[in-house]
Short mmCIF file of C-alpha atoms in Angstrom, two decimals:
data_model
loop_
_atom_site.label_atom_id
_atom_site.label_comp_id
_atom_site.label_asym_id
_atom_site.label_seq_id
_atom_site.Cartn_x
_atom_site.Cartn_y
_atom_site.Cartn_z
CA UNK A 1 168.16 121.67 124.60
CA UNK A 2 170.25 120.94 122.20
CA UNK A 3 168.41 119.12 119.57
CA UNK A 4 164.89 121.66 120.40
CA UNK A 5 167.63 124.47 119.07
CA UNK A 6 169.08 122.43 116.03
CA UNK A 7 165.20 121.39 115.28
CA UNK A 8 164.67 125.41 115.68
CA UNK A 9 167.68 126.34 113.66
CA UNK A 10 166.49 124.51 110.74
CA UNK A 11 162.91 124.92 110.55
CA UNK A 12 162.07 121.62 111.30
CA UNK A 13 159.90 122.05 114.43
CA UNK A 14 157.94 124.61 112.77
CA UNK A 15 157.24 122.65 109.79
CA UNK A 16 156.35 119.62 111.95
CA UNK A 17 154.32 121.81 114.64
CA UNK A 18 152.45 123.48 111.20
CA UNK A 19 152.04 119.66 109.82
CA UNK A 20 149.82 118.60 113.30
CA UNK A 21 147.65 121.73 113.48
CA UNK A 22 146.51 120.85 109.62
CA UNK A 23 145.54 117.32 110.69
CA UNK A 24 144.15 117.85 113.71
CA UNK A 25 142.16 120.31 111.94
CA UNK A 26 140.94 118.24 109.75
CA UNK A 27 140.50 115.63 111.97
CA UNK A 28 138.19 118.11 113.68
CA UNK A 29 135.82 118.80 110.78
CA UNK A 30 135.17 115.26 109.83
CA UNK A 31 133.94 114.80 113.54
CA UNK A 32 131.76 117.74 113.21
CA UNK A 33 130.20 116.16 110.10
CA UNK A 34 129.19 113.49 111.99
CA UNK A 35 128.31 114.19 115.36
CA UNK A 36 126.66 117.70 114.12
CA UNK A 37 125.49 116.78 110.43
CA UNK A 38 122.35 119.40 109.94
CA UNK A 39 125.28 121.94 110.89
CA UNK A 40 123.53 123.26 113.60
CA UNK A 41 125.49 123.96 116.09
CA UNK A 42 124.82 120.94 118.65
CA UNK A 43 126.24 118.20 119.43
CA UNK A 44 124.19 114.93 119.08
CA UNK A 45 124.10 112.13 121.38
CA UNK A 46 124.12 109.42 118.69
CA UNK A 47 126.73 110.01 116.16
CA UNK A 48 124.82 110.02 112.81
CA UNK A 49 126.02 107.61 109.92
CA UNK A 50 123.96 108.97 107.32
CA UNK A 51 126.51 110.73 106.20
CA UNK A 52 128.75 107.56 105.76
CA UNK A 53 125.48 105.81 103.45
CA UNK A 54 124.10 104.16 106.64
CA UNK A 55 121.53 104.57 109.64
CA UNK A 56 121.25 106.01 113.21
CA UNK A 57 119.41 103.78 115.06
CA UNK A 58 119.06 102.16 118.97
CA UNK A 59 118.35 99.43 118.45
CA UNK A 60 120.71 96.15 117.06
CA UNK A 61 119.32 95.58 113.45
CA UNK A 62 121.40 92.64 111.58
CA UNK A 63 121.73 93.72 108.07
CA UNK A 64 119.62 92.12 105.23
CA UNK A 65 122.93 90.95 102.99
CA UNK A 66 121.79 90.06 99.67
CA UNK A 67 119.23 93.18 99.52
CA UNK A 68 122.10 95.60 100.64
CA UNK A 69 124.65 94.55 98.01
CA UNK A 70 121.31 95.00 95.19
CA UNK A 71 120.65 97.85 96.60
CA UNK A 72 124.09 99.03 97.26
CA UNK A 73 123.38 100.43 100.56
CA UNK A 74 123.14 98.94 103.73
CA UNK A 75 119.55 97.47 104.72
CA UNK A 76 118.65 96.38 108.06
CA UNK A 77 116.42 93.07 108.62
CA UNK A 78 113.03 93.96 110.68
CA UNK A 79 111.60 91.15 111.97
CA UNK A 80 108.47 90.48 114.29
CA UNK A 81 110.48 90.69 117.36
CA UNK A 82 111.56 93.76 116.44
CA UNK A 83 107.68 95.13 116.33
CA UNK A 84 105.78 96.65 119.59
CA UNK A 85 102.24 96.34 119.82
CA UNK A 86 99.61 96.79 122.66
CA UNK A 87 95.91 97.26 122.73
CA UNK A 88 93.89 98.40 126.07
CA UNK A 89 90.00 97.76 126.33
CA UNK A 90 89.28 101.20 127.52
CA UNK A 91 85.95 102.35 128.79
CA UNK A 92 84.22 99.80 126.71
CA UNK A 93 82.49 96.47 128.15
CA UNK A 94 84.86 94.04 125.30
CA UNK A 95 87.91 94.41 123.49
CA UNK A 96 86.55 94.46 119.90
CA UNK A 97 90.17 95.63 118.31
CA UNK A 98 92.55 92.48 116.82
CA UNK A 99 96.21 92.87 116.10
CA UNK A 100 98.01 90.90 113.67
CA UNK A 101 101.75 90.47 113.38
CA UNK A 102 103.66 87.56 111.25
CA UNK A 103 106.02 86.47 108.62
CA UNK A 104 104.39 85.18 105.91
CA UNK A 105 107.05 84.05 103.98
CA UNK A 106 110.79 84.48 104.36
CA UNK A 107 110.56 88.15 102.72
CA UNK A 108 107.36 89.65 103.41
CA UNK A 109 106.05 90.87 107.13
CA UNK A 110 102.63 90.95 107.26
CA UNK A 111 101.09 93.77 110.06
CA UNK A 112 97.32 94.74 110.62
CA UNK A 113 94.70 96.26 112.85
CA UNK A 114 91.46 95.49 112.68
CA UNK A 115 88.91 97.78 114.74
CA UNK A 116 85.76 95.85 115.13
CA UNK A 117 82.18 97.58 115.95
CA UNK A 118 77.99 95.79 116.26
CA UNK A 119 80.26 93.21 117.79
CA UNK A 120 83.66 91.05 117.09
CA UNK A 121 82.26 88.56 114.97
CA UNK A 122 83.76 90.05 111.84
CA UNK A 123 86.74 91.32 113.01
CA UNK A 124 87.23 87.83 114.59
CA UNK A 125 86.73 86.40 111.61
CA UNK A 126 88.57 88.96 109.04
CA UNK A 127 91.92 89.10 111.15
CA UNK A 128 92.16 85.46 111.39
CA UNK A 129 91.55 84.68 107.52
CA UNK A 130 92.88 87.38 106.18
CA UNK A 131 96.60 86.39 105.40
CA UNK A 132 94.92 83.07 104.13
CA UNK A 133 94.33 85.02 101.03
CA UNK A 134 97.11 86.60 100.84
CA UNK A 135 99.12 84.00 101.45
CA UNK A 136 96.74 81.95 98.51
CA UNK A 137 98.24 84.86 95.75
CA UNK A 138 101.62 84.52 96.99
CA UNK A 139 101.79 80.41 96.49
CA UNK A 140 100.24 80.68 93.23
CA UNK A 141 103.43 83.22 91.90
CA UNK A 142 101.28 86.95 91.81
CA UNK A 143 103.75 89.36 92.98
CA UNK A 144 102.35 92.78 92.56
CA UNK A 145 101.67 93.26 96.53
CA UNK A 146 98.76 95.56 95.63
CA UNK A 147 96.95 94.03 93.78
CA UNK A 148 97.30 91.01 95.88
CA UNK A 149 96.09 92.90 99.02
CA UNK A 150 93.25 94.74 97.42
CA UNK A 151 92.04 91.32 96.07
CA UNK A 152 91.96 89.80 99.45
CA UNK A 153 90.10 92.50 101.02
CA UNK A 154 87.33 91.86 98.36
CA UNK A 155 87.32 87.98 99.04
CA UNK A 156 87.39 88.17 102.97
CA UNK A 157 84.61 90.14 102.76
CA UNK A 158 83.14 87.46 100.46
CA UNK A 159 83.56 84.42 102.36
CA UNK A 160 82.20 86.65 106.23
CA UNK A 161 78.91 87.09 103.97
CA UNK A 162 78.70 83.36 102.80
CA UNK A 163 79.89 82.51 106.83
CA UNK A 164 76.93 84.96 107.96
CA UNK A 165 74.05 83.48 105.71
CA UNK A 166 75.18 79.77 106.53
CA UNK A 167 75.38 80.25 110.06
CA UNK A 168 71.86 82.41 110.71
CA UNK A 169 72.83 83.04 114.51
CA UNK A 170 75.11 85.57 113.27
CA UNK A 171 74.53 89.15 112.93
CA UNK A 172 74.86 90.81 109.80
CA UNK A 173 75.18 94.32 112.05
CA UNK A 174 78.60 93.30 112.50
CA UNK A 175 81.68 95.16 110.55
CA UNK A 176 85.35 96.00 111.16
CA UNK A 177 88.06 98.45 109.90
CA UNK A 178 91.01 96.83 108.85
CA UNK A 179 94.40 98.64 107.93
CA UNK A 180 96.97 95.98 106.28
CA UNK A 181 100.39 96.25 105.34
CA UNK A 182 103.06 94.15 103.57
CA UNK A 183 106.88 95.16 104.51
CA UNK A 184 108.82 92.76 101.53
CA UNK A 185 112.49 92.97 102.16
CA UNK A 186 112.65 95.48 104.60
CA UNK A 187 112.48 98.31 101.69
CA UNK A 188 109.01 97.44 100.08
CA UNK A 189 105.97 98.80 101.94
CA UNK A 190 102.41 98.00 100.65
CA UNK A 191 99.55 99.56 102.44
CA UNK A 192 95.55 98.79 101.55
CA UNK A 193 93.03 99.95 103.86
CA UNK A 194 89.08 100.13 104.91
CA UNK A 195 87.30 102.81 107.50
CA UNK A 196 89.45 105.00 109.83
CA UNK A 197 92.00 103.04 110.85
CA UNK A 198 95.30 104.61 110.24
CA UNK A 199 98.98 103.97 108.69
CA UNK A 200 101.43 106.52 109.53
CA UNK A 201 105.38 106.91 108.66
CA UNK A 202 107.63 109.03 110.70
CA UNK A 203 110.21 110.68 108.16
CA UNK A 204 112.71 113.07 109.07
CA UNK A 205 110.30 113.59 112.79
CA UNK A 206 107.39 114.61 110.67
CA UNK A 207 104.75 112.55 110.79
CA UNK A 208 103.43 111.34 107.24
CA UNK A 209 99.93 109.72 107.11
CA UNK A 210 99.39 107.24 104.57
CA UNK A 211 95.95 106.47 104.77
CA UNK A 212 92.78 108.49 104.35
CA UNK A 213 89.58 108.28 107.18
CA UNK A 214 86.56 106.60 104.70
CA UNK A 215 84.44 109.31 106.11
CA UNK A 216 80.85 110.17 105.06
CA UNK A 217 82.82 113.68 104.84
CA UNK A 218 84.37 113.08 101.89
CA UNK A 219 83.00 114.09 98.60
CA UNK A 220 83.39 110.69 96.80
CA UNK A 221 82.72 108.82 99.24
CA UNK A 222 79.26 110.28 100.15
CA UNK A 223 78.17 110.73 96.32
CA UNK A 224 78.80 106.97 96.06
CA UNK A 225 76.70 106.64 99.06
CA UNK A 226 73.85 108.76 97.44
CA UNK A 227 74.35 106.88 93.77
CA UNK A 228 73.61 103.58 95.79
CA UNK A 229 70.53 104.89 97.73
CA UNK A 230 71.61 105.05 101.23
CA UNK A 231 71.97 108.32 103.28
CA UNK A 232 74.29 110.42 105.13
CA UNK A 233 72.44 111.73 108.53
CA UNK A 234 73.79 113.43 111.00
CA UNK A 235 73.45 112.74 114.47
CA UNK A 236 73.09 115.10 117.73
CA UNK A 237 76.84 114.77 118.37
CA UNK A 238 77.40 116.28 114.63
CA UNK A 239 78.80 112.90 113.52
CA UNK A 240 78.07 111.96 109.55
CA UNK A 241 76.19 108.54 109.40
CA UNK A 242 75.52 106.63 107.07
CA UNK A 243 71.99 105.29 107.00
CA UNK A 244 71.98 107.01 110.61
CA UNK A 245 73.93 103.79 111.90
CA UNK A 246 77.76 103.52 110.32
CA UNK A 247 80.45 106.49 110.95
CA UNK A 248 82.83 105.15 107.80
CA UNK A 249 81.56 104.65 104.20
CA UNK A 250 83.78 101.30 103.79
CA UNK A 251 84.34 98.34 105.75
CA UNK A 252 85.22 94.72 105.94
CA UNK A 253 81.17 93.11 107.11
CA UNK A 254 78.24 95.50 108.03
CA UNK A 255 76.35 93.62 105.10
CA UNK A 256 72.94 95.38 105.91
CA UNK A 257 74.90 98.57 104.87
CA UNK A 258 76.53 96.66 101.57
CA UNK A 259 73.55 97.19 99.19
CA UNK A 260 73.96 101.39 100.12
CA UNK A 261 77.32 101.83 98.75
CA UNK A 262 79.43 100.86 102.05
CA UNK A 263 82.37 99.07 100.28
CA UNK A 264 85.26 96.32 101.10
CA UNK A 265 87.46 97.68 98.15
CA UNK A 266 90.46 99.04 100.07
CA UNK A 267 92.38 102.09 98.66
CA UNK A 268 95.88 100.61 98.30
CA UNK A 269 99.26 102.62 97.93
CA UNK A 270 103.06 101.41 97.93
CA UNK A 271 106.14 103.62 98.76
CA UNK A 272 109.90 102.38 99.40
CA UNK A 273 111.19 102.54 102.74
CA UNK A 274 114.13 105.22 103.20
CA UNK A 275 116.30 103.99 106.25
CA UNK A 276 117.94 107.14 106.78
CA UNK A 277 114.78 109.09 106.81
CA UNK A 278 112.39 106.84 108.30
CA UNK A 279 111.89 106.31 111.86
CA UNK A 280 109.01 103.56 112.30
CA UNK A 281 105.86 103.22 110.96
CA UNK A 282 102.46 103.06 113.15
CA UNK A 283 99.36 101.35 113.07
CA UNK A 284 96.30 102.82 115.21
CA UNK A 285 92.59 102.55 115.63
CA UNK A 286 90.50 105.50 116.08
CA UNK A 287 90.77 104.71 119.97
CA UNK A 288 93.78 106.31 119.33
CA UNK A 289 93.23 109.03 116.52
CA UNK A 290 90.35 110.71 118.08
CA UNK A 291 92.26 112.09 121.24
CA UNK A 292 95.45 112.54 119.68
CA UNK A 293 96.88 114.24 116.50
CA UNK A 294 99.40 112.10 114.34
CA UNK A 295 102.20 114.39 115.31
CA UNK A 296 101.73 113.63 119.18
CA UNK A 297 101.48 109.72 118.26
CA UNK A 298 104.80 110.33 116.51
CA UNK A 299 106.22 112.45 119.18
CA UNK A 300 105.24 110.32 121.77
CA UNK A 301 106.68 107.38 119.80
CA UNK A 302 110.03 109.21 119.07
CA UNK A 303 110.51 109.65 123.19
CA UNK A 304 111.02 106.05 123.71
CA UNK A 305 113.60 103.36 123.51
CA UNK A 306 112.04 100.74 121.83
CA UNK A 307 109.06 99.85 120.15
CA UNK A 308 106.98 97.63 122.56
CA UNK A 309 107.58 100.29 125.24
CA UNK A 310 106.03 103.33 123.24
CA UNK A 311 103.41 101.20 121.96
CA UNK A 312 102.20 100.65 125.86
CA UNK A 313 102.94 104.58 126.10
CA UNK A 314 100.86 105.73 123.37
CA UNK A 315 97.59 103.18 124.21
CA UNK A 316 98.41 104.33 127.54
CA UNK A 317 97.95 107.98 127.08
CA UNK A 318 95.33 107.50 124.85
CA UNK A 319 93.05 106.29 127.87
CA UNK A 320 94.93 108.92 130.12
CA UNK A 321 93.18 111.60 127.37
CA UNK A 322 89.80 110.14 128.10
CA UNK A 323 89.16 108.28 125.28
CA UNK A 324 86.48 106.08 125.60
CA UNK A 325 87.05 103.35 122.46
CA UNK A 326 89.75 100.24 122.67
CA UNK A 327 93.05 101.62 121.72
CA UNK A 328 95.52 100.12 119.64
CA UNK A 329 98.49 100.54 118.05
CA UNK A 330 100.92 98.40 115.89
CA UNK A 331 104.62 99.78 115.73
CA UNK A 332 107.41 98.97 113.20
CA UNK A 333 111.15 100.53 113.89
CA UNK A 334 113.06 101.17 110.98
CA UNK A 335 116.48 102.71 110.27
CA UNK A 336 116.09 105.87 111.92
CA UNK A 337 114.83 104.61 115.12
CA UNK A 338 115.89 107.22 118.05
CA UNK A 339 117.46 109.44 115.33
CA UNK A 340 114.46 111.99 116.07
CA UNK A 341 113.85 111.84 120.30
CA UNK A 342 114.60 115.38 120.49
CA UNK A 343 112.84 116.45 117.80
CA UNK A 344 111.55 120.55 117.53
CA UNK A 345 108.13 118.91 118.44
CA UNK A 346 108.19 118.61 121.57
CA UNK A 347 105.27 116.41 123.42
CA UNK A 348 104.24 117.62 126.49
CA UNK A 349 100.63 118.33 128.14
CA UNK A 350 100.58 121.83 128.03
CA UNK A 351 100.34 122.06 124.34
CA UNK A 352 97.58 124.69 122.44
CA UNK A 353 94.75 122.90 122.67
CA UNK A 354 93.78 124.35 119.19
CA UNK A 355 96.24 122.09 117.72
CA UNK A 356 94.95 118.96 119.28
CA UNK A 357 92.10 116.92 117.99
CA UNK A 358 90.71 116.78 121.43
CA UNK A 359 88.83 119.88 121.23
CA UNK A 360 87.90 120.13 118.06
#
């Protein structure tokens, strides 16, 4: 008693007491910055380091070192067991999608989907030879990534047509989408594409499509079709054909459809990775996109806890929304993996079904 009255007498206790509300104060807002950063009011379940120059993520990245410290900011390694893929048949007879996942050199990750149609011979023989080219531009020192994939495209579509004419029991009917891209140093991210295969980045929950559909639709696209002498018809369904057979107005094969203005040049882009933004990026075929609207494929992603198990999920559900074409899908975590599972979009089965691509 004595020493709590001295401490009184003196002021001491109240200057202390005053000292440890301040802190703990403080104390208190820094821990708001992180677990509540958008200031929202809620609490998150995984604190979020963004605001310390890093990433919120699920799953155990190791950091890339000597890209971090050029960069000055940490970058995380993604490697090809860090990548989910899956692909279900569907209601079709044969599996005519091919998948493609390696590391083609210490710094580049090489990721594709190939959707194959009038057969698999092409897409067989496109997503196996492929990276041959690729990897032929990288030996010989080219290191612009896009003009090394839209090169390739052009000279895999070459060598099917020289394959085709020297082996006569093969089809020229035969074609395939393909949707490449080229992840160099976890930060670089090189997309080319043919047909309707799609690329699509979840940033910030939203999903962000990086490729466009080579539909008969499209103004360019069907003028260049009409400059060569081909033909857009539509069918009974309301589908645009071209010459009454093809639904895309560029491809990898369908050389009958070559001399019409169906092209192999692939419209290329490149765009740097932002950890802290980006959640994954996806790869699908149309197996895919034609039941489901690139916000449910992200949503649906964004539910799960790692990437092989929303890539069964969304291939799954794809088949569960009666689509009848082999599904695929390719999927690529990044920094911000799990930062957006309870996103403001939520995915659930009662949603408008003006919004979804189902009943359009």
């Amino acid at each position: 008693m004595y020493s709590i009255s001295l401490l009184l007498r003196n002021g001491s206790l109240t200057k202390t007491l005053k000292t440890n509300i301040k802190h703990r104060n403080v104390i208190r807002s820094y821990s708001r910055a992180l677990y509540d950063p958008e200031n929202k009011g809620n609490r998150q379940k995984h604190i979020n380091f963004d605001t310390l120059g890093t990433w919120d993520n699920r799953i155990e990245l190791p950091l890339l070192l000597q890209e971090s410290i050029k960069r000055g900011k940490p970058i995380p390694k993604i490697s090809v067991g860090n990548v989910g893929s899956a692909s279900l048949i569907g209601r079709r007879s044969a599996n005519e999608d091919r998948i493609q996942i390696k590391e083609i050199s210490p710094d580049i990750l090489y990721l594709a989907v190939f959707d194959g149609h009038g057969g698999n011979d092409c897409a067989d023989f496109c997503s196996e030879r492929l990276q041959d080219h690729i990897c032929f531009w990288l030996n010989r020192g080219e290191t612009d990534l896009k003009t090394i994939l839209f090169t390739s495209f052009v000279e895999v579509n070459n060598a099917y047509s020289r394959f085709v004419t020297y082996n006569r029991t093969k089809t020229t009917l035969s074609g395939t989408t393909a949707t490449v891209c080229l992840l160099q140093n976890s930060i670089e991210l090189v997309v080319g594409h043919v047909g309707d295969s799609r690329a699509i980045l979840c940033r910030n929950g939203e999903a962000r499509k990086l490729t466009t559909d080579h539909s008969p639709l499209l103004k360019t696209e069907k003028e260049r079709i009409v400059q060569s002498k081909g033909m857009v018809v539509t069918d009974s369904y309301g589908r645009s054909l071209v010459n009454g057979r093809l639904a895309m107005t560029r491809s990898l094969g369908d050389l009958d459809l070559k001399p019409y203005g169906v092209s192999a040049m692939p419209d290329t882009r490149s765009l740097q990775v932002q950890h802290g933004k980006d959640a994954f990026l996806v790869l699908t075929t149309d197996g895919i996109n034609f039941v489901m609207s690139d916000q449910e494929i992200c949503d649906g992603i964004c539910r799960h806890h790692d990437p092989q198990e929303a890539a069964n999920f969304i291939t799954d559900q794809a088949l569960q929304f009666a689509s009848e074409d082999n599904s695929s899908a390719v999927i690529v975590p990044f920094g911000s993996w799990g930062k957006f599972a309870s996103s403001t979009h939520s995915f659930h089965f009662g949603r408008s079904m003006i919004r979804s691509s189902r009943y359009v």
